[in-house]
XYZ file of C-alpha atoms in Angstrom:
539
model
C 0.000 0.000 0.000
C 2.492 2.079 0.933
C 4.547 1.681 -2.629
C 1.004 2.485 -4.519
C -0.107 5.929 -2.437
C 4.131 6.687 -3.542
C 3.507 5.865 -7.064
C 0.435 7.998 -7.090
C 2.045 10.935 -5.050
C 4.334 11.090 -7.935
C 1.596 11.120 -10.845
C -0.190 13.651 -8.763
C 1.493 16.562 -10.588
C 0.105 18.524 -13.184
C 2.628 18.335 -16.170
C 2.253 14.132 -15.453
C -1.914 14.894 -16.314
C -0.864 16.951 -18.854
C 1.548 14.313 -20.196
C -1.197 11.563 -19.738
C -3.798 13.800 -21.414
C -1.589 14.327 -24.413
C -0.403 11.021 -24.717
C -3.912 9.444 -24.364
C -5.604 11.572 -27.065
C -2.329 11.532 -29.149
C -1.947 8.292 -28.825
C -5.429 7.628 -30.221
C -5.716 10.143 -33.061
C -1.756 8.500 -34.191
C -3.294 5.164 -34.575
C -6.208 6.349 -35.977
C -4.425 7.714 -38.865
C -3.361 4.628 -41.706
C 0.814 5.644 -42.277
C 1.715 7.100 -39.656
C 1.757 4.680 -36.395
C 3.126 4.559 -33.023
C 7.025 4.462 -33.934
C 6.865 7.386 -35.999
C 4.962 9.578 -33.815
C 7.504 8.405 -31.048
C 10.339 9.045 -33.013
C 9.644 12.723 -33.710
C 8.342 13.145 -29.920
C 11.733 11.343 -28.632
C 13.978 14.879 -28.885
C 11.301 17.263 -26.876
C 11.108 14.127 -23.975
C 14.536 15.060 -23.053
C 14.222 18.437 -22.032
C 11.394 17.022 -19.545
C 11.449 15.199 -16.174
C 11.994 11.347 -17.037
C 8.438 10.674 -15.521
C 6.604 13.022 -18.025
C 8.644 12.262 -20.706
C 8.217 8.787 -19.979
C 4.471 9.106 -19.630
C 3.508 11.210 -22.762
C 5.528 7.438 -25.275
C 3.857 5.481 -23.183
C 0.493 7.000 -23.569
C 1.227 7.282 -27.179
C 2.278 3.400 -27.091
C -0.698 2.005 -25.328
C -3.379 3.982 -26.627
C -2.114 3.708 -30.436
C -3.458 0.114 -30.915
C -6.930 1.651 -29.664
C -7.065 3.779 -32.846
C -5.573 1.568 -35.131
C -8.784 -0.258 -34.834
C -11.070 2.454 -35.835
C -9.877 1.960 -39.442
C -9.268 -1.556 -39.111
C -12.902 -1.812 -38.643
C -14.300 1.094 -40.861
C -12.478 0.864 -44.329
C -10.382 -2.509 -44.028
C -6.996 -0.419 -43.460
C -5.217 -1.491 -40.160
C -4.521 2.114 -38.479
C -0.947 0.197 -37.024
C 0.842 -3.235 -37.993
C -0.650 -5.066 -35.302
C -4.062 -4.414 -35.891
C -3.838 -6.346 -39.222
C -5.808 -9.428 -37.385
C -8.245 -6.904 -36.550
C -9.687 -6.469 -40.175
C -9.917 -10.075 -39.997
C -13.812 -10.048 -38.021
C -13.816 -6.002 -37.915
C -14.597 -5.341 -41.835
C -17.043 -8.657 -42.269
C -18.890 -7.093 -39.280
C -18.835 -3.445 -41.178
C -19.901 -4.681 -43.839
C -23.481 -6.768 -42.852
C -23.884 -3.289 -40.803
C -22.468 -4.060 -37.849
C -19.762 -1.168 -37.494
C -21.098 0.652 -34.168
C -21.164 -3.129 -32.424
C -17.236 -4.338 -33.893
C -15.872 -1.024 -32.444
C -17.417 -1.024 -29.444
C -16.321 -4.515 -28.874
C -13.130 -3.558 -29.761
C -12.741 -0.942 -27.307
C -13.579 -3.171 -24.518
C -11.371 -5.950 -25.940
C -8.463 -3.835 -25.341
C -9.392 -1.867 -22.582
C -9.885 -5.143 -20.538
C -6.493 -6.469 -22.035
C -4.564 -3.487 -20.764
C -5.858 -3.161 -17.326
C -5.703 -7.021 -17.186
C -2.125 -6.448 -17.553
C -1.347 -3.604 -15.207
C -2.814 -5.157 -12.549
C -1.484 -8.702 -13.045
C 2.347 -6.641 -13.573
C 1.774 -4.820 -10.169
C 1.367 -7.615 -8.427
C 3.996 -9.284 -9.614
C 6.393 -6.506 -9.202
C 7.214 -6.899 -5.336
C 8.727 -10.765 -7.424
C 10.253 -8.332 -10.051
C 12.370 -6.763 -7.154
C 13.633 -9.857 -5.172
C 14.637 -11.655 -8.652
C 16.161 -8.703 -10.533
C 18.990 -8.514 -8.452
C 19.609 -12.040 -9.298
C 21.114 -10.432 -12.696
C 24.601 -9.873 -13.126
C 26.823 -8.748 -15.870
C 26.441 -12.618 -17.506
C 23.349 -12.633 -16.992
C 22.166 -9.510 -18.756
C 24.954 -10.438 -21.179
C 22.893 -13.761 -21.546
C 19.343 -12.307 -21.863
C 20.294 -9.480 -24.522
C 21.624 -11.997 -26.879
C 18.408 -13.829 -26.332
C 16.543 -11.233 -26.714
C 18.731 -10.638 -30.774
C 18.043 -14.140 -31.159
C 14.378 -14.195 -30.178
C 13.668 -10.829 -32.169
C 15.791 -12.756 -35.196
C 13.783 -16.028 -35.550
C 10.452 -14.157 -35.529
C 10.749 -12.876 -38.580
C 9.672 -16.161 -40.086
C 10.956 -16.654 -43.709
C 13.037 -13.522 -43.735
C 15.674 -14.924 -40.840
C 18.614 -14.429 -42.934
C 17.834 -10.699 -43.221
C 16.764 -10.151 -40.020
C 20.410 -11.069 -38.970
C 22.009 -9.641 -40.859
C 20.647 -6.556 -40.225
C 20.785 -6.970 -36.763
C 24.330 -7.346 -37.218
C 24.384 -4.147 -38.950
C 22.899 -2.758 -35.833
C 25.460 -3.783 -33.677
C 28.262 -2.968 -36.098
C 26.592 0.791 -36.314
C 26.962 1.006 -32.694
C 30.531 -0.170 -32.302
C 31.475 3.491 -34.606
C 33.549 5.947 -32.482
C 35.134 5.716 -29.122
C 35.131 1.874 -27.808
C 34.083 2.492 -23.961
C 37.174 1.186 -22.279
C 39.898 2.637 -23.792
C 38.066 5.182 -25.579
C 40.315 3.886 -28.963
C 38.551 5.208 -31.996
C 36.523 2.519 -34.485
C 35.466 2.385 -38.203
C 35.470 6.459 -38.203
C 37.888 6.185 -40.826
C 39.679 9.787 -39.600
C 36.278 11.771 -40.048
C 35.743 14.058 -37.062
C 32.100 13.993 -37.040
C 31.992 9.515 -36.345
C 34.090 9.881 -33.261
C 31.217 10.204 -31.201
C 29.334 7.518 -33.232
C 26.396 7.378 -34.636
C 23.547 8.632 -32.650
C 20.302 6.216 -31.940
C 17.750 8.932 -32.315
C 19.231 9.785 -35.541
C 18.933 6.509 -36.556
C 15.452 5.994 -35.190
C 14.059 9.198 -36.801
C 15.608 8.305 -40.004
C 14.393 4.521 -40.219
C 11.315 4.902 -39.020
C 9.982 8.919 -39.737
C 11.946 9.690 -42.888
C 11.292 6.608 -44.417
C 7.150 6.428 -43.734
C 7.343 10.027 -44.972
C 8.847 9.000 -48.031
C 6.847 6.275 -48.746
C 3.500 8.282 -47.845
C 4.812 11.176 -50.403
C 5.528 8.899 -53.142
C 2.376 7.237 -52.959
C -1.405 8.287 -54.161
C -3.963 10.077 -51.878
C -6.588 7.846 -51.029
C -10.340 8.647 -50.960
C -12.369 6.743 -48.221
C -16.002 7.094 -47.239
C -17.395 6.395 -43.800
C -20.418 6.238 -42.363
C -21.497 8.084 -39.570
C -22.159 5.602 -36.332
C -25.491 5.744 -34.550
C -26.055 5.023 -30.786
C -24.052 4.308 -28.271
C -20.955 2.573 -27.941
C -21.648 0.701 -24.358
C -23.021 -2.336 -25.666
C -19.524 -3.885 -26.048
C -18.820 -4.345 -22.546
C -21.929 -6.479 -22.190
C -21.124 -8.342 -25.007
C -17.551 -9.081 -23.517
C -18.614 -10.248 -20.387
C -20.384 -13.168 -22.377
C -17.229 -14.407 -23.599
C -14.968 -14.255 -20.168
C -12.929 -17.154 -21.074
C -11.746 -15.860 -24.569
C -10.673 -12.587 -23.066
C -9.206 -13.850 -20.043
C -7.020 -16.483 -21.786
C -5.834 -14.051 -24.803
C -5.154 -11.437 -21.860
C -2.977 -13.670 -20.529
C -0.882 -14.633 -23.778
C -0.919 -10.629 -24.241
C 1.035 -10.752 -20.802
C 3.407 -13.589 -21.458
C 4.407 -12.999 -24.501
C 5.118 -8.529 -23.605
C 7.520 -9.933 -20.983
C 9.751 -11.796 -23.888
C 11.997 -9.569 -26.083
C 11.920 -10.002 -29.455
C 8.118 -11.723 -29.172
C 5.305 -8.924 -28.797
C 2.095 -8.409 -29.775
C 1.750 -10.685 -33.322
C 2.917 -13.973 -31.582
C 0.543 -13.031 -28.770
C -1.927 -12.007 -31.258
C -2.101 -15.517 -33.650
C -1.968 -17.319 -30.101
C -4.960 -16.241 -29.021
C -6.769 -16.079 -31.900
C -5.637 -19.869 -32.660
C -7.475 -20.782 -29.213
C -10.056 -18.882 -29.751
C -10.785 -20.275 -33.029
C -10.114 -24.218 -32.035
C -12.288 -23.896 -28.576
C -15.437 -22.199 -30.646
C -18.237 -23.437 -30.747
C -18.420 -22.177 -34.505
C -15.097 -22.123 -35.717
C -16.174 -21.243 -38.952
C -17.484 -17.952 -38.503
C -14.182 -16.889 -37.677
C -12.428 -14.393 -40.502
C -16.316 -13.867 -41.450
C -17.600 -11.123 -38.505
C -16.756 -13.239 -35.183
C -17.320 -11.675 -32.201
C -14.641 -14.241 -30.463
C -12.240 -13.828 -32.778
C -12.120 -9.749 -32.550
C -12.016 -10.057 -29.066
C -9.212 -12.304 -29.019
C -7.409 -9.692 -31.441
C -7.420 -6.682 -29.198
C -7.261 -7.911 -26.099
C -3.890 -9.603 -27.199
C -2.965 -6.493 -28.811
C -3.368 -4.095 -25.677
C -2.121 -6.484 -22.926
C 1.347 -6.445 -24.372
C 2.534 -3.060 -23.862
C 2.414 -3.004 -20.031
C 4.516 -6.658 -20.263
C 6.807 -5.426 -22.749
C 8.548 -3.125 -20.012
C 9.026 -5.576 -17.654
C 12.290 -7.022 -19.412
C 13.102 -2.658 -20.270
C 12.516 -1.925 -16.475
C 14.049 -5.175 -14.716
C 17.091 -5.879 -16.824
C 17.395 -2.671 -19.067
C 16.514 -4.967 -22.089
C 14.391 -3.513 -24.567
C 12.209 -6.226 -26.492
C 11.047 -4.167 -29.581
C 11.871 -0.556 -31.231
C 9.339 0.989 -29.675
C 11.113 0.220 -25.771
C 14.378 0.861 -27.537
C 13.069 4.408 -27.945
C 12.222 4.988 -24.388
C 15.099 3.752 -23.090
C 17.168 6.541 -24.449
C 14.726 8.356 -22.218
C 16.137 7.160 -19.267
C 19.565 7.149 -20.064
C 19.426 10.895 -20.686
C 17.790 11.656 -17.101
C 20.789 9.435 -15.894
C 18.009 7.373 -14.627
C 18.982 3.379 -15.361
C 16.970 0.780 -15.996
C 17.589 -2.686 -14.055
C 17.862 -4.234 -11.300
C 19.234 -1.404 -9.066
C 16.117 0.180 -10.237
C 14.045 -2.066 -8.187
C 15.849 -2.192 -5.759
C 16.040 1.903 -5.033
C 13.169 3.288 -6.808
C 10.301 1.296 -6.874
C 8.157 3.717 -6.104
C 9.001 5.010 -9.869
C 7.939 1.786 -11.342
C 5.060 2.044 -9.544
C 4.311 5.372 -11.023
C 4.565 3.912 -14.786
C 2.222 1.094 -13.928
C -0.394 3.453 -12.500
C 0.150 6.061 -15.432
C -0.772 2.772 -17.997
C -3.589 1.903 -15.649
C -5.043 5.324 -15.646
C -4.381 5.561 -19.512
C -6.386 3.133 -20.369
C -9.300 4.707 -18.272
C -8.824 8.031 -20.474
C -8.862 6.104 -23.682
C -11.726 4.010 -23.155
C -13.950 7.323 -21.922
C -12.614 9.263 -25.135
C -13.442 6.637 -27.737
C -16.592 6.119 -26.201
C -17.808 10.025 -26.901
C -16.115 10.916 -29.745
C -15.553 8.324 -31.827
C -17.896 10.094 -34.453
C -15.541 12.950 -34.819
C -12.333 10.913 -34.428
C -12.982 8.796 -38.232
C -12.886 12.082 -39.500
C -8.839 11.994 -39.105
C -8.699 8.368 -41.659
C -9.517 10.903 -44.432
C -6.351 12.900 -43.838
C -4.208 12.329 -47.526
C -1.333 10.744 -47.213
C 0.990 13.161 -49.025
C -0.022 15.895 -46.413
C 0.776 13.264 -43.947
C 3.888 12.784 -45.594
C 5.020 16.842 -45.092
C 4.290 17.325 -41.751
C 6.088 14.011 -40.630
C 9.232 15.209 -43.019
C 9.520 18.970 -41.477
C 9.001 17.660 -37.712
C 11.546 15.081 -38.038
C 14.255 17.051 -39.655
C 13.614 19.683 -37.072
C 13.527 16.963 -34.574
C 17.249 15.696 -35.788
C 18.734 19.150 -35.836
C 17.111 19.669 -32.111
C 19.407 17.080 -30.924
C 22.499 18.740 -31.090
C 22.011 21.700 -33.727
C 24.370 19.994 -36.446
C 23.746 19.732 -40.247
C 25.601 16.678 -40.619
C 23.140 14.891 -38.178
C 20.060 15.718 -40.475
C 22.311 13.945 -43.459
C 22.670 10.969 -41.928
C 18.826 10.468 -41.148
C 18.361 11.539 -44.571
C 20.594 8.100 -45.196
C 18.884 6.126 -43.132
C 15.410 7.308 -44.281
C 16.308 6.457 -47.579
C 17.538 2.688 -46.535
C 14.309 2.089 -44.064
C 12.465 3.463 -47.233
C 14.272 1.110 -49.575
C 13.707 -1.931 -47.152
C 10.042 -1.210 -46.611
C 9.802 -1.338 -50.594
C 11.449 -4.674 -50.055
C 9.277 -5.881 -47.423
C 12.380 -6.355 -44.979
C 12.287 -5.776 -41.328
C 13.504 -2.579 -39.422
C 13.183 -3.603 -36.337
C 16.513 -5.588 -36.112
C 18.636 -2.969 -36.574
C 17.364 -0.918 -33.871
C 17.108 -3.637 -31.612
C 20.700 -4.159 -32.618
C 22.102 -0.774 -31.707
C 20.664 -0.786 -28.470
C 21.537 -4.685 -27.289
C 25.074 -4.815 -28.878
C 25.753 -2.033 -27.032
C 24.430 -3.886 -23.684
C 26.445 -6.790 -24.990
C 29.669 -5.173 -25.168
C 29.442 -3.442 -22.022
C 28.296 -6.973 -19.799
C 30.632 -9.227 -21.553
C 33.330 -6.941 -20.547
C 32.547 -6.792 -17.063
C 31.638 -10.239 -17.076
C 34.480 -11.488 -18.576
C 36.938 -9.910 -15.805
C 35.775 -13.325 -13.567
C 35.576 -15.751 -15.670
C 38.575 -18.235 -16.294
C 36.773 -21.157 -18.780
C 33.720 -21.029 -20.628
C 31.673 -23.227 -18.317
C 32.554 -20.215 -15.788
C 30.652 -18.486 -17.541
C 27.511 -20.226 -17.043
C 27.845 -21.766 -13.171
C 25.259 -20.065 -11.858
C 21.741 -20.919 -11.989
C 20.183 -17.673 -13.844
C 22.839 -17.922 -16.563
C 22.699 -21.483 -16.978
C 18.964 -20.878 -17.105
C 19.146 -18.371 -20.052
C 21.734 -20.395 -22.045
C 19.439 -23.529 -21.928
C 16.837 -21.229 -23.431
C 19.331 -19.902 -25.818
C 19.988 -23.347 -27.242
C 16.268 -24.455 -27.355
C 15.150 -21.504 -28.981
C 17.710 -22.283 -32.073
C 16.955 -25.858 -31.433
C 13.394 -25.114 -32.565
C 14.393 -22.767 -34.618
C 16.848 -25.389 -36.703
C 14.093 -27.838 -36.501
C 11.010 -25.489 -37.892
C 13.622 -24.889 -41.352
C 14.415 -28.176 -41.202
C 10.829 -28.518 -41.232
C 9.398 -26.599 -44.020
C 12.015 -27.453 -46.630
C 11.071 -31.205 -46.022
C 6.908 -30.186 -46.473
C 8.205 -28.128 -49.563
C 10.356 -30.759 -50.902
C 7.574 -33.481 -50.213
C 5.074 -30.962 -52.160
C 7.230 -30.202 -55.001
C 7.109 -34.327 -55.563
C 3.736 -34.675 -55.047
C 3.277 -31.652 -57.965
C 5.450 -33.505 -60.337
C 3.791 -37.131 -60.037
C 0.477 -35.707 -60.060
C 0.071 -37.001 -63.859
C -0.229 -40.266 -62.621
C -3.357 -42.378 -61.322
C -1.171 -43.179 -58.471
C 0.666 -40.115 -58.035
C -2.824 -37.852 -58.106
C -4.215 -40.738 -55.523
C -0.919 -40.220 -53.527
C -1.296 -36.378 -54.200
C -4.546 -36.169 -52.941
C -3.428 -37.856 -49.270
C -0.425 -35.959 -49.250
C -2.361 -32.377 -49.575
C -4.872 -33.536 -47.268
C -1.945 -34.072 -44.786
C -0.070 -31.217 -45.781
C -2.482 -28.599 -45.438
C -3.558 -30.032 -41.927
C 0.066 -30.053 -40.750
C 1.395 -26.471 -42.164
C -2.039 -24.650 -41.756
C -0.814 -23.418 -38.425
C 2.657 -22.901 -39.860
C 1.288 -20.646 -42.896
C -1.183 -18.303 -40.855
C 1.622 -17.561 -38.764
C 4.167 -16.715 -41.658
C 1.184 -14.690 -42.935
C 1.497 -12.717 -39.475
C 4.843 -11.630 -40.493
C 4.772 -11.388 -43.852
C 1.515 -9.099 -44.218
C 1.791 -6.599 -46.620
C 0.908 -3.790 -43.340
C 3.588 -1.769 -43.772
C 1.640 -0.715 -46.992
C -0.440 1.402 -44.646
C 1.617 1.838 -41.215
């Protein structure tokens, strides 16, 4: 009790209501609006956070991050255009339902789908934060070491089909941030006698040029779109009844929401085609799934809204950032000389606290705003993309220059806008490469320290933690080696079956071997389809 009246003595300020405010309703209207998304808005915001106290700074991303997914329903629902990448499964039951009529019913439902998902997970993440601060100082330099590279590893093997890529670019990540002074003998690196890469290459630079400067590019190179909506009539309370109905969907997708936040590298679509997979196999009519099910869109965005509160566990424990969007913030606290891990937990929990109860009461604000305006918020999907495209350009250049007034910064965002814009052209991931920056750098630093005690390899892992984490390390690329192994044998056996198909006995044989084949990889192919949906067209 006494840690929760601290947490809310220190949201009880009002720049943190102002921060909430903004990042609530910001957070909305940015999800809301098909290009722009969570990372970008986040990305431009990430220069003005540092000038503020880490709290407010801290509170206006993370309103922006957990109300996002709120509004990227709205056109999800409306016009078949996910508002962010992980509201893709929305359209799945959110457009059928639009389309026999149903729009006023899918968005209500929606709204209480993820407002139960994220309050599910505050409260389930405050209780087991007192856990949190007796384990986290179980963490030492091998263990964080140990976790990071599971994290690259995790965040590698997701992208399903494109794993190649995605390490190599996370590789390129981690080579970007090795540029300038190494930390221990401040020796210069790759900066190949130019002045200006002796004090590397800045992660906000990066950020804003990867994820801003490319979406504006793509947005201005693209057509405008025209989209017509219909106006809703009624109320939008109806959902919460409707939710109560299905307690056991929501409860068990909340609950993958929450597991899979607190793994880096994992997030919301694994947590996502979980629940929906349950969902869909415990129905009693599996088949109106993808067609307007109720049970299926609640599984969506309760999934979707539970993860954000997880995902800072591993960011506020161990200083491990599971996804871009973390990365971001924890520049945040690195600025405010405020450092995220265990020693956090162990001498500022109140602070924690605070963050938990600023997501708790965000998710209050949302809900209450979507529920009365809703009718004027779709006006914001009809926004055209080119304009979109401008103001994202001129607020992220003067965002770069912000950081340290200097021409040469704005260049190299420039660079990397043009390579995030050339890889979202190619359908190849992002993510890796900040998620590389960031954990290489937490690699480098650990295996250093770590390294001063250790005398053999197997010194390395001798205590329990670490031996923990590099048991997980080898089943996770185990499975990993086993899935590949996997699909080229179902591809090989279907490439046979294709060319003895001429046959009476090698259609017969065929026939079986579809039958089998599309029972055995139908799970496997929905989930590539997770990561390989064209959403980026839109986000």
């Amino acid at each position: 009790m006494d840690l929760l009246l601290s947490g809310l003595e220190i949201l009880a300020r009002w720049d943190v209501v102002i921060a909430l405010l903004v990042g609530s309703v910001g957070g909305v209207l940015i999800g809301a609006i098909p290009g722009v998304g969570p990372a970008v808005a986040i990305a431009i915001l990430l220069p003005a956070t540092f000038s503020m106290d880490p709290i407010v700074g801290l509170t206006v991303l993370l309103g922006i991050y957990g109300s996002s997914m709120y509004g990227g329903a709205i056109p999800a629902i409306l016009i078949n255009t996910p508002g962010t990448a992980v509201n893709a499964l929305t359209t799945y039951d959110g457009f059928p339902m639009t389309s026999r009529g149903e729009a006023r019913r899918a968005l209500s439902l929606a709204y209480s789908a993820s407002f139960f998902g994220g309050v599910f997970s505050v409260i389930c993440l405050m209780l087991f934060s007192p856990v949190l601060a007796k384990v986290a100082p179980m963490f030492g330099s091998r263990e964080i070491f140990l976790a990071a590279l599971l994290g690259i590893i995790l965040v590698i093997t997701a992208h399903r089909g494109q794993t190649l890529i995605a390490a190599a670019l996370a590789s390129f990540g981690i080579w970007l941030n090795t540029i300038g002074l190494e930390p221990v003998k401040y020796t210069k690196r790759y900066t190949f006698d130019q002045a200006f890469l002796s004090s590397g290459v800045n992660l906000i630079v990066v950020v804003l040029g990867l994820f801003a400067l490319s979406q504006a590019f793509y947005l201005l190179q693209g057509e405008d779109e025209k989209t017509r909506i219909t106006k809703l009539k009624g109320g939008l309370f109806q959902g919460l009844r409707e939710l109560a109905r299905h307690p056991r969907v929501a409860g068990v997708s909340a609950s993958f929401g929450v597991l899979m936040g607190m793994i880096p590298g994992v997030g919301e679509f694994t947590a996502q085609f979980m629940s929906y997979t349950y969902a869909q196999k415990t129905s009693k009519q599996p088949d109106s799934f993808g067609h307007g099910s109720s049970e299926g869109l609640i599984a969506a965005e309760t999934a979707n809204n539970a993860v954000p509160a997880a995902a800072m566990v591993p960011l506020l424990a161990l200083g491990i950032p599971g996804e871009a969007l973390t990365a971001m913030m924890l520049s945040v606290f690195y600025v405010h000389n405020v450092v995220p891990g265990p020693q956090l937990f162990q001498n500022d929990m109140p602070f924690v606290v605070a963050l938990y109860l600023a997501l708790l009461i965000l998710n209050v604000m949302v809900l209450v705003f979507l529920l009365f305006s809703t009718n004027q918020l779709i006006k914001v999907v009809k926004i055209p993309n080119r304009f979109l495209g401008v103001v994202i350009l001129v607020l992220s250049f003067v965002g770069v220059y912000s950081l340290r007034n200097s021409v040469t910064d704005c260049v190299l965002a420039a660079v990397f806008g043009v390579l995030g814009f050339v890889l979202k052209r190619l359908s190849l991931p992002v993510v890796p490469i900040i998620l590389g920056m960031v954990l290489g750098g937490i690699m480098e630093v650990k295996l250093r320290s770590g390294m001063a005690r250790v005398k053999t390899p197997l010194d390395f892992i001798d205590r329990p933690i670490a031996a923990i984490l590099f048991v997980m390390i080898l089943i996770v690329l185990g499975l990993h080696i086993r899935r590949v192994w996997l699909d080229h044998k179902h591809l090989k056996e279907a490439k046979w079956s294709n060319k003895h198909s001429s046959t009476r006995f090698g259609a017969h044989l065929s026939r079986r071997k579809s039958f089998l084949l599309a029972e055995r990889g139908k799970k496997r192919r929905a989930e590539r389809s997770m990561f390989t949906r064209p959403s980026t067209d839109k986000d």
